[in-house]
């Protein structure tokens, strides 16, 4: 049974996950800025709380599918920093032995099954994970994360239709950060929201403030519980904002300055932290200690990744097929 | 031993039934596949949903959703066998098959294998024109991580399809419409239960010493006719049926050509950038100094598959062209 959103333990758990994501994101950006690491990074800054809420709702054996902008979803599902940073740095100790990189983080033991670099590519796959669970009589749920841009590819339509038709235990979590790469939501579709499209498939659809921890948690808890009971999928549209553009270093000239300022002033991670303290659910010292522990964990992960060896060139010929290829 | 005849349709149906019977993780879905929707447009899955219930399902016309669901189900531990009714419709499922099914094993460092099989029908000669008849195996030959397989006789069809289903990589099994449903759909010998044909292993259909002909699918049947006729003239042709088109059995091909010093590659697909180009290149790369003549290719004209029967027959590679190529390399 999922605890209610009013439970202080729930909010504290969401903050812990959100802080892990925020501090991880800050570390990646610091390393990129300082020349410690050179990778293409799709920052999750600003979208932490909705992912953290999802992590607080899901069980370890539930499945998650996400996208190249997916670090928040992975960390929320429990992804340890060690194999994450090692993968970012192309090391053999990485989550994918250095073969997939940041866009394809996979960690099946915690249900992180597929991370796709193709916008909308994960939606049809989530149905297969859900169908397998349904057929095998398991009550695990699949959450598939995607952006508002993915709502405009054909796979969105095909996947939602099939999920509704087969009552699949899938939650379609649209993280509406208002930009599809460099094109604003308003220039991509006529309707003001994505969630009402669910009705066209005979599926429940909800729009919620993804930056409000209690609100997004309540909606996800209900959608996940419904899927777990075998009552089918839900399209959840979590409204949020992307603080750092499409990729790190994006000049973001297409994003109005006032809009960005307002979003940053309402920073969801800071807002949740303040709320916990103001409402007496946590104190400054405890949160500072938590953040210090996370930073130490990050230090350790980065140091281990740096020290880890690169993959052997023979790795080019393994994992292509089940049997090794002749070199 | 007495054998009963088996058609290609019966061969595929028998493989599906056997797979469902022996492994509860085998599941099947695609357009019209369940019995209440006709048991498959070509009837290959007839009876299976009645017997195996929810493990055999009809889907909406949604090739991306079908292929994606197969990828997810495979990652979750099932062995999905999906029917993409016609090979041209793979164009719609391409992102899921190429970017996901074929690459997830590698991208995840081996953590998420995708043991799915796609059955898809195609082939010219039925006047189905440009969007229902293409042989597109070369598209997939260029993608590392998947396998492409086809059969030239019913026993191979059953044995190869079973091997695809139980292979741990994504496989495309091409069912040639003419062999399955056309005048060329002559029955062959039924294999014994449990018969499997290994993937990646070519079949030497005729042994010979003067020239090697490499082919697969329906053109093997044309080639047999030509090769047997030439044998009466005293020309000894070694005929190889690749069975697994990609990755193909280089060893069998190269050993044969090392012996004969001459080779012709024959396929139905358009000759330009076809599988024949790869086979021919590998022979030249490995055996250039030993070849008596450059390798020749026989394939379809560089044209979309035309409708009119006259044009369609002129588009397709035919027995006289196979014979002419063999004579040219042995002249």
XYZ file of C-alpha atoms in Angstrom:
658
model
C 0.000 0.000 0.000
C 1.339 3.417 -0.936
C 1.440 6.015 1.825
C -0.542 9.249 1.303
C 1.213 12.348 -0.003
C 0.555 14.107 3.278
C 2.813 11.620 5.087
C 5.993 13.507 6.119
C 8.027 10.372 5.436
C 6.872 10.444 1.840
C 7.879 14.071 1.376
C 11.220 13.420 3.017
C 11.799 10.449 0.732
C 10.919 12.542 -2.320
C 13.337 15.226 -1.167
C 16.104 12.691 -0.641
C 15.695 11.385 -4.187
C 15.338 14.907 -5.610
C 18.512 15.974 -3.810
C 20.375 12.966 -5.204
C 19.299 13.981 -8.695
C 20.047 17.679 -8.241
C 23.482 17.094 -6.746
C 24.324 14.523 -9.402
C 23.234 16.959 -12.127
C 25.308 19.719 -10.533
C 28.326 17.422 -10.402
C 28.033 16.483 -14.057
C 27.709 20.135 -15.041
C 30.671 21.085 -12.840
C 32.788 18.387 -14.461
C 31.767 19.525 -17.936
C 32.444 23.171 -17.148
C 35.779 22.397 -15.542
C 36.924 20.157 -18.384
C 37.022 17.091 -16.131
C 34.725 15.215 -18.480
C 33.639 15.850 -22.080
C 30.301 14.307 -22.951
C 27.049 15.430 -24.537
C 24.761 15.843 -21.541
C 21.016 16.475 -21.590
C 20.462 18.216 -18.242
C 17.520 17.258 -16.062
C 17.743 20.422 -13.948
C 14.250 21.561 -12.987
C 12.606 18.161 -13.540
C 13.886 16.441 -10.391
C 10.798 16.455 -8.185
C 8.434 14.632 -10.531
C 11.032 11.890 -11.076
C 11.665 11.660 -7.331
C 7.930 11.275 -6.733
C 7.859 8.466 -9.268
C 10.777 6.802 -7.493
C 8.954 7.104 -4.169
C 5.872 5.413 -5.626
C 7.508 2.521 -7.454
C 8.710 -0.806 -6.089
C 12.178 -2.144 -6.844
C 10.729 -4.731 -9.212
C 8.686 -2.217 -11.210
C 10.024 -1.323 -14.644
C 11.173 2.077 -15.867
C 11.771 3.138 -19.449
C 13.246 6.546 -20.113
C 15.022 8.755 -22.607
C 18.416 10.354 -23.225
C 17.290 13.071 -20.753
C 16.843 10.362 -18.157
C 19.365 10.656 -15.347
C 16.645 11.870 -12.949
C 14.433 8.866 -13.761
C 17.341 6.467 -13.312
C 18.580 7.924 -10.039
C 15.010 8.079 -8.718
C 14.684 4.346 -9.431
C 17.819 3.722 -7.387
C 20.594 3.877 -9.984
C 23.878 3.946 -8.048
C 26.288 6.761 -8.926
C 29.292 4.453 -9.402
C 28.245 2.621 -12.583
C 26.491 5.797 -13.790
C 29.618 7.961 -13.787
C 31.772 5.092 -15.027
C 29.412 4.741 -17.987
C 29.459 8.497 -18.631
C 33.252 8.273 -18.778
C 33.200 5.247 -21.093
C 34.788 2.916 -18.552
C 34.441 -0.868 -18.550
C 33.013 -0.646 -15.015
C 30.124 1.425 -16.367
C 26.523 0.301 -16.164
C 26.771 -0.857 -19.809
C 30.520 -1.656 -19.893
C 31.046 1.657 -21.658
C 29.135 0.466 -24.704
C 25.953 2.486 -24.311
C 26.916 5.763 -22.696
C 24.689 8.380 -21.078
C 21.855 7.901 -23.578
C 21.444 4.172 -22.924
C 21.846 3.648 -19.170
C 20.464 0.212 -18.278
C 20.281 -1.410 -14.848
C 17.841 -4.321 -14.961
C 18.351 -5.398 -11.345
C 16.522 -2.210 -10.342
C 14.068 -2.323 -13.239
C 15.815 0.317 -15.362
C 15.209 -1.672 -18.529
C 15.585 0.644 -21.505
C 16.936 4.163 -22.024
C 16.356 5.266 -25.589
C 17.987 8.005 -27.597
C 15.035 8.069 -29.957
C 12.291 10.541 -29.003
C 9.184 8.458 -28.283
C 11.014 5.177 -28.881
C 10.334 3.885 -25.382
C 6.542 4.006 -25.442
C 5.895 0.887 -27.556
C 8.546 -1.003 -25.571
C 6.840 -0.182 -22.275
C 3.768 -1.981 -23.577
C 5.813 -5.143 -24.093
C 7.208 -4.970 -20.563
C 3.683 -4.441 -19.281
C 2.246 -7.229 -21.370
C 4.911 -9.653 -20.175
C 4.053 -8.838 -16.556
C 0.344 -9.250 -17.284
C 0.862 -12.574 -19.055
C 3.195 -13.919 -16.365
C 0.729 -12.941 -13.617
C 3.158 -10.470 -12.024
C 1.799 -7.274 -10.480
C 4.768 -5.133 -11.481
C 4.037 -1.832 -13.192
C 5.940 -0.111 -15.997
C 6.426 3.654 -16.009
C 7.568 5.086 -19.318
C 8.971 8.615 -19.246
C 9.012 10.918 -22.250
C 8.797 14.601 -23.070
C 6.091 16.680 -24.684
C 7.947 16.386 -27.976
C 7.439 12.615 -27.992
C 3.685 13.146 -27.919
C 3.931 14.131 -31.572
C 5.551 11.010 -32.969
C 3.473 8.185 -34.405
C 4.682 5.692 -31.800
C 2.837 7.706 -29.110
C -0.477 7.099 -30.854
C 0.150 3.421 -31.569
C 1.413 2.734 -28.063
C -1.413 4.475 -26.191
C -4.043 2.819 -28.338
C -2.632 -0.657 -27.738
C -2.081 -0.071 -24.013
C -5.698 1.010 -23.564
C -6.996 -1.844 -25.718
C -5.107 -4.489 -23.735
C -5.512 -2.841 -20.280
C -1.756 -2.878 -19.873
C -0.167 -2.038 -16.488
C 1.696 0.968 -17.893
C 1.850 4.576 -16.720
C 2.718 6.983 -19.524
C 4.517 9.821 -17.770
C 4.781 12.804 -20.097
C 7.229 15.281 -18.600
C 5.995 18.438 -20.257
C 9.027 20.722 -19.954
C 7.577 22.974 -22.654
C 10.305 22.443 -25.233
C 10.891 19.782 -27.845
C 14.600 20.216 -28.468
C 14.635 23.909 -29.496
C 10.983 24.277 -30.461
C 8.443 25.423 -27.906
C 5.357 23.434 -27.042
C 3.170 26.178 -28.521
C 4.876 25.762 -31.899
C 4.488 21.983 -31.873
C 0.801 21.359 -31.322
C -2.569 23.129 -31.321
C -3.947 21.753 -28.048
C -2.853 23.394 -24.825
C -2.222 20.117 -23.000
C -1.191 16.563 -23.849
C -3.282 14.688 -21.257
C -6.693 15.269 -22.879
C -5.525 13.140 -25.806
C -5.920 10.118 -23.518
C -9.676 10.350 -23.868
C -9.311 9.586 -27.567
C -7.853 6.207 -26.629
C -10.353 5.401 -23.893
C -7.666 5.982 -21.285
C -7.566 8.138 -18.159
C -5.508 11.304 -18.602
C -4.412 13.762 -15.907
C -2.470 17.009 -16.043
C -0.678 17.825 -12.805
C 1.965 20.228 -11.525
C 5.039 18.034 -11.742
C 7.016 20.447 -9.590
C 4.629 20.081 -6.636
C 5.829 17.010 -4.770
C 2.550 16.157 -3.040
C 0.451 16.735 -6.151
C 2.541 14.646 -8.549
C 3.020 11.943 -5.937
C -0.744 11.609 -5.404
C -1.447 11.354 -9.111
C 1.327 8.826 -9.744
C 0.405 6.764 -6.690
C -3.135 6.466 -7.975
C -2.086 5.680 -11.553
C 0.400 3.042 -10.405
C -2.064 1.474 -7.962
C -4.670 1.308 -10.706
C -2.240 -0.365 -13.095
C -1.197 -2.793 -10.363
C -4.816 -3.752 -9.785
C -5.072 -4.677 -13.472
C -7.268 -1.712 -14.311
C -5.158 -0.425 -17.156
C -2.933 2.470 -18.160
C -2.989 6.194 -17.399
C -1.477 9.132 -19.245
C -0.002 11.519 -16.680
C 1.162 14.878 -17.942
C 3.501 16.427 -15.378
C 4.052 20.130 -16.019
C 7.647 21.150 -15.439
C 10.455 23.237 -16.917
C 13.882 22.552 -18.349
C 16.364 24.963 -16.712
C 19.396 24.292 -18.861
C 18.175 23.907 -22.408
C 18.262 20.864 -24.631
C 21.897 19.942 -24.102
C 24.477 21.355 -21.735
C 25.984 24.391 -23.435
C 22.815 25.121 -25.404
C 22.753 28.950 -25.830
C 18.968 28.749 -25.152
C 18.235 31.836 -27.238
C 14.821 30.398 -28.058
C 13.814 30.406 -24.364
C 12.517 33.799 -23.134
C 14.633 35.248 -20.301
C 11.609 36.164 -18.180
C 10.218 32.662 -18.484
C 13.505 31.131 -17.346
C 13.825 33.594 -14.472
C 10.342 32.797 -13.210
C 10.970 29.054 -13.429
C 14.245 29.276 -11.549
C 12.659 31.487 -8.882
C 10.198 28.655 -8.291
C 12.932 25.961 -8.271
C 11.041 22.794 -7.241
C 13.919 21.217 -5.321
C 14.523 24.349 -3.260
C 10.780 24.778 -2.752
C 10.424 21.238 -1.395
C 13.402 21.701 0.910
C 11.893 24.925 2.286
C 8.508 23.273 2.730
C 10.002 20.388 4.734
C 11.688 22.818 7.098
C 8.794 25.301 7.296
C 6.295 22.561 8.079
C 8.582 20.942 10.612
C 9.132 17.675 8.716
C 12.885 18.125 8.693
C 15.504 20.463 10.063
C 18.346 22.270 8.377
C 21.053 20.159 10.019
C 19.523 16.859 8.912
C 19.096 18.008 5.348
C 22.602 19.440 5.221
C 23.934 16.128 6.537
C 21.939 14.238 3.910
C 23.344 16.469 1.168
C 26.858 16.047 2.482
C 26.443 12.259 2.382
C 25.231 12.438 -1.213
C 28.171 14.653 -2.179
C 30.580 12.209 -0.585
C 28.936 9.400 -2.521
C 29.382 11.416 -5.703
C 33.046 12.107 -4.890
C 33.618 8.421 -4.448
C 31.775 7.493 -7.650
C 33.681 10.037 -9.745
C 37.029 8.998 -8.303
C 36.284 5.327 -8.931
C 35.173 6.054 -12.493
C 38.333 8.012 -13.218
C 40.482 5.195 -11.868
C 38.628 2.472 -13.782
C 40.107 1.052 -16.970
C 38.759 1.706 -20.444
C 37.109 -1.266 -22.180
C 39.340 -3.773 -23.900
C 39.071 -3.475 -27.694
C 37.791 -7.055 -27.775
C 34.547 -5.648 -26.359
C 33.732 -4.502 -29.898
C 33.033 -8.103 -30.793
C 30.993 -9.124 -27.764
C 27.353 -8.336 -26.981
C 26.691 -7.676 -30.675
C 25.180 -11.151 -30.933
C 24.686 -13.798 -28.269
C 27.706 -15.595 -29.641
C 30.967 -13.736 -30.053
C 31.736 -12.345 -33.500
C 34.905 -13.328 -35.277
C 37.206 -10.294 -35.205
C 11.403 -44.308 -43.970
C 8.170 -42.989 -45.421
C 7.556 -39.295 -45.298
C 4.442 -37.288 -45.822
C 4.520 -34.104 -47.877
C 4.509 -30.709 -46.182
C 3.867 -27.279 -47.702
C 5.707 -24.126 -46.654
C 2.576 -22.909 -44.861
C 2.333 -26.176 -42.965
C 6.036 -25.991 -42.166
C 5.800 -22.537 -40.579
C 2.580 -23.495 -38.797
C 4.221 -26.650 -37.425
C 7.209 -24.662 -36.172
C 4.957 -22.154 -34.385
C 2.879 -24.903 -32.813
C 5.966 -26.806 -31.686
C 7.498 -23.658 -30.177
C 4.319 -22.821 -28.246
C 4.043 -26.393 -27.024
C 7.570 -26.767 -25.702
C 8.199 -23.319 -24.205
C 5.647 -21.327 -22.185
C 7.614 -18.101 -22.759
C 6.898 -18.207 -26.507
C 4.178 -15.696 -27.409
C 2.850 -14.563 -30.777
C 1.087 -11.493 -32.009
C 0.420 -9.517 -35.135
C -2.363 -8.328 -37.368
C -5.235 -10.807 -37.830
C -3.332 -13.649 -36.133
C -5.932 -14.948 -33.682
C -8.615 -17.327 -34.873
C -11.480 -14.882 -34.371
C -9.716 -12.609 -36.868
C -8.941 -15.318 -39.399
C -5.867 -17.075 -37.986
C -3.415 -14.882 -39.900
C -3.849 -13.338 -43.311
C -2.121 -16.376 -44.824
C -3.566 -18.808 -42.289
C -0.173 -19.717 -40.850
C -1.338 -19.206 -37.250
C -4.752 -20.857 -37.711
C -5.842 -22.755 -34.598
C -3.066 -21.471 -32.351
C -5.035 -18.858 -30.394
C -7.780 -21.376 -29.759
C -5.269 -23.793 -28.337
C -2.889 -21.362 -26.587
C -5.255 -18.550 -25.574
C -3.728 -15.221 -24.657
C -0.278 -16.240 -25.839
C -1.446 -15.735 -29.429
C -3.023 -12.335 -30.040
C -4.321 -10.139 -32.810
C -3.210 -6.527 -32.756
C -4.418 -3.315 -34.339
C -2.641 -2.268 -37.556
C 0.237 -0.717 -35.631
C 3.623 -1.998 -36.741
C 5.580 0.256 -34.371
C 3.428 -0.883 -31.462
C 3.786 -4.537 -32.498
C 7.558 -4.400 -32.821
C 7.965 -2.280 -29.701
C 5.810 -4.643 -27.649
C 7.944 -7.514 -28.914
C 11.099 -5.690 -27.821
C 9.691 -5.018 -24.355
C 8.358 -8.537 -23.955
C 11.725 -9.965 -25.016
C 13.604 -7.736 -22.574
C 11.206 -8.971 -19.878
C 12.148 -12.579 -20.613
C 9.600 -13.796 -23.162
C 10.308 -15.124 -26.670
C 7.936 -13.130 -28.859
C 7.256 -14.175 -32.430
C 5.596 -11.336 -34.285
C 4.084 -11.321 -37.717
C 4.726 -8.246 -39.825
C 2.311 -9.183 -42.546
C 4.476 -8.036 -45.457
C 8.139 -7.135 -45.497
C 7.514 -3.646 -46.872
C 5.677 -2.878 -43.637
C 8.998 -3.266 -41.835
C 9.544 0.320 -42.962
C 7.013 1.356 -40.338
C 8.588 -0.797 -37.622
C 12.143 0.178 -38.542
C 12.925 2.334 -35.484
C 11.865 -0.397 -33.105
C 13.662 -3.149 -35.001
C 16.887 -1.365 -35.934
C 17.410 1.156 -33.147
C 16.056 -0.973 -30.347
C 15.728 -4.724 -31.022
C 19.063 -5.010 -32.818
C 21.084 -2.766 -30.516
C 19.786 -3.161 -26.956
C 22.022 -6.132 -26.218
C 25.112 -4.148 -27.152
C 24.021 -0.779 -25.747
C 23.326 -2.349 -22.360
C 26.619 -4.230 -22.288
C 24.847 -7.550 -22.681
C 22.222 -7.041 -19.962
C 19.150 -6.872 -22.187
C 19.176 -9.460 -24.965
C 16.212 -9.305 -27.351
C 15.266 -12.837 -28.388
C 12.458 -11.922 -30.758
C 11.542 -13.338 -34.154
C 9.804 -11.467 -36.928
C 7.965 -13.533 -39.509
C 7.311 -11.552 -42.640
C 6.081 -12.497 -46.100
C 7.256 -10.991 -49.366
C 8.410 -11.756 -52.891
C 7.531 -10.666 -56.410
C 5.602 -12.683 -58.991
C 2.107 -12.175 -57.628
C 1.479 -8.772 -59.241
C 1.381 -7.104 -55.863
C 3.461 -4.204 -57.198
C 5.905 -1.915 -55.463
C 4.752 -1.876 -51.830
C 3.854 -5.516 -51.205
C 6.673 -7.545 -52.820
C 10.135 -6.181 -52.065
C 12.947 -8.406 -50.845
C 14.545 -6.064 -48.293
C 17.051 -8.360 -46.595
C 19.964 -6.089 -47.497
C 18.525 -3.329 -45.270
C 19.024 -5.581 -42.285
C 22.308 -7.082 -43.388
C 23.814 -3.660 -42.748
C 22.630 -3.642 -39.124
C 24.872 -5.365 -36.608
C 22.906 -7.321 -34.025
C 20.145 -8.955 -36.070
C 19.930 -12.048 -38.255
C 18.053 -12.566 -41.514
C 16.937 -16.039 -42.489
C 14.951 -17.653 -45.307
C 14.253 -21.154 -46.562
C 14.179 -22.795 -49.968
C 12.205 -25.911 -48.945
C 9.565 -26.723 -46.306
C 11.789 -28.879 -44.086
C 14.316 -26.044 -43.861
C 11.478 -23.585 -43.227
C 10.358 -25.492 -40.172
C 13.856 -26.125 -38.883
C 15.083 -22.591 -39.484
C 12.009 -20.905 -38.014
C 12.355 -22.971 -34.841
C 16.014 -22.030 -34.633
C 15.089 -18.343 -35.021
C 12.508 -18.559 -32.239
C 14.972 -20.164 -29.840
C 17.889 -17.982 -30.879
C 18.854 -15.312 -28.357
C 19.118 -12.536 -30.956
C 16.475 -10.762 -33.025
C 15.802 -12.702 -36.219
C 13.807 -11.873 -39.322
C 12.389 -14.961 -40.985
C 11.290 -14.240 -44.562
C 8.401 -16.293 -45.902
C 8.412 -16.054 -49.700
C 4.839 -15.528 -50.903
C 5.368 -17.476 -54.107
C 6.730 -20.502 -52.281
C 4.056 -20.246 -49.618
C 1.034 -19.523 -51.748
C 1.943 -19.429 -55.433
C 2.304 -22.000 -58.179
C 5.823 -22.654 -56.850
C 4.370 -23.796 -53.539
C 5.178 -27.431 -54.121
C 5.252 -29.556 -50.992
C 8.482 -31.040 -49.809
C 9.337 -33.764 -47.364
C 8.091 -33.233 -43.827
C 10.929 -33.303 -41.316
C 10.667 -35.376 -38.154
C 9.410 -33.594 -34.996
C 12.092 -31.570 -33.264
C 13.983 -30.989 -36.519
C 16.149 -27.869 -36.313
C 18.386 -26.279 -38.900
C 21.230 -24.329 -37.310
C 21.520 -20.600 -38.042
C 24.662 -19.314 -39.701
C 25.260 -22.569 -41.544
C 24.827 -22.784 -45.312
C 23.639 -25.915 -47.103
C 25.570 -27.356 -50.025
C 22.631 -28.389 -52.208
C 24.735 -29.758 -55.082
C 28.420 -30.539 -54.885
C 30.495 -29.523 -57.878
C 33.972 -28.516 -58.952
C 33.748 -26.057 -61.878
C 31.832 -23.101 -60.425
C 30.058 -22.093 -57.206
C 26.547 -20.648 -57.219
C 25.515 -18.925 -53.990
C 21.820 -18.257 -53.504
C 18.935 -18.384 -51.015
C 15.161 -18.604 -50.923
C 13.117 -19.099 -54.064
C 16.075 -18.637 -56.439
C 17.619 -21.836 -55.081
C 14.788 -23.693 -56.814
C 15.515 -21.950 -60.127
C 19.211 -22.577 -59.641
C 18.669 -26.316 -59.032
C 16.895 -26.591 -62.397
C 19.730 -24.788 -64.173
C 22.499 -26.639 -62.341
C 20.989 -30.060 -63.039
C 20.583 -29.235 -66.719
C 24.190 -28.037 -66.966
C 25.340 -31.216 -65.237
C 24.006 -33.136 -68.234
C 26.394 -31.056 -70.365
C 29.208 -32.044 -68.065
C 29.467 -28.766 -66.147
C 29.936 -29.435 -62.442
C 28.281 -26.682 -60.402
C 28.419 -26.426 -56.613
C 25.177 -24.859 -55.350
C 25.107 -23.258 -51.907
C 21.890 -22.245 -50.155
C 22.877 -19.665 -47.542
C 19.754 -20.257 -45.397
C 20.970 -17.550 -42.979
C 21.398 -14.568 -45.279
C 23.117 -12.370 -42.714
C 25.471 -12.948 -41.062
C 26.216 -15.471 -43.797
C 28.348 -18.607 -43.627
C 31.535 -17.157 -45.114
C 33.512 -20.271 -44.426
C 31.384 -22.581 -46.576
C 31.294 -20.025 -49.395
C 35.020 -19.289 -49.346
C 36.003 -22.954 -49.117
C 33.821 -23.723 -52.110
C 35.149 -20.877 -54.250
C 38.716 -21.692 -53.243
C 38.033 -25.027 -54.896
C 36.075 -23.879 -57.992
C 37.798 -20.475 -58.598
C 34.551 -19.151 -60.032
C 31.360 -17.857 -58.448
C 27.926 -16.454 -59.217
C 25.638 -14.970 -56.567
C 21.905 -15.104 -57.255
C 19.049 -13.428 -55.416
C 15.616 -12.009 -56.069
C 16.325 -8.642 -54.478
C 17.485 -5.705 -56.566
C 21.083 -6.361 -57.570
C 22.323 -2.860 -56.670
C 23.646 -2.789 -53.090
C 22.118 -6.200 -52.518
C 23.411 -9.060 -50.397
C 25.192 -10.301 -53.550
C 27.458 -7.269 -53.377
C 28.622 -8.270 -49.903
C 29.085 -11.947 -50.774
C 30.945 -11.047 -53.961
C 33.164 -8.553 -52.122
C 34.097 -11.053 -49.453
C 35.085 -13.566 -52.147
C 37.203 -10.945 -53.939
C 38.819 -9.785 -50.703
C 39.822 -13.286 -49.674
C 40.441 -15.065 -52.977
C 41.234 -12.393 -55.573
C 44.494 -13.912 -56.709
C 42.963 -17.337 -57.109
C 39.850 -16.390 -59.059
C 39.705 -17.423 -62.710
C 37.055 -14.769 -63.391
C 35.460 -11.939 -61.429
C 32.394 -12.965 -59.442
C 29.092 -12.214 -61.186
C 25.817 -11.231 -59.578
C 22.281 -11.996 -60.709
C 19.473 -9.967 -59.140
C 16.427 -7.882 -59.958
C 16.566 -4.760 -62.098
C 17.005 -1.425 -60.313
C 13.312 -0.602 -60.280
C 10.430 -0.685 -57.826
C 8.574 -3.980 -58.303
C 6.291 -3.302 -61.291
C 2.646 -4.335 -61.523
C 2.108 -5.581 -65.079
C 2.971 -9.280 -65.303
C 5.118 -8.598 -68.371
C 7.138 -5.992 -66.522
C 7.262 -7.994 -63.317
C 8.713 -11.042 -65.055
C 11.287 -8.836 -66.801
C 12.164 -7.277 -63.434
C 12.788 -10.616 -61.724
C 15.983 -12.596 -62.202
C 15.083 -15.749 -64.151
C 16.658 -19.111 -64.897
C 18.123 -18.003 -68.271
C 20.040 -15.205 -66.516
C 21.405 -17.622 -63.944
C 22.500 -19.910 -66.743
C 24.063 -17.060 -68.719
C 26.048 -15.937 -65.668
C 27.312 -19.453 -64.999
C 28.357 -19.811 -68.651
C 30.063 -16.412 -68.557
C 32.258 -17.241 -65.572
C 33.118 -20.683 -66.924
C 33.730 -19.604 -70.537
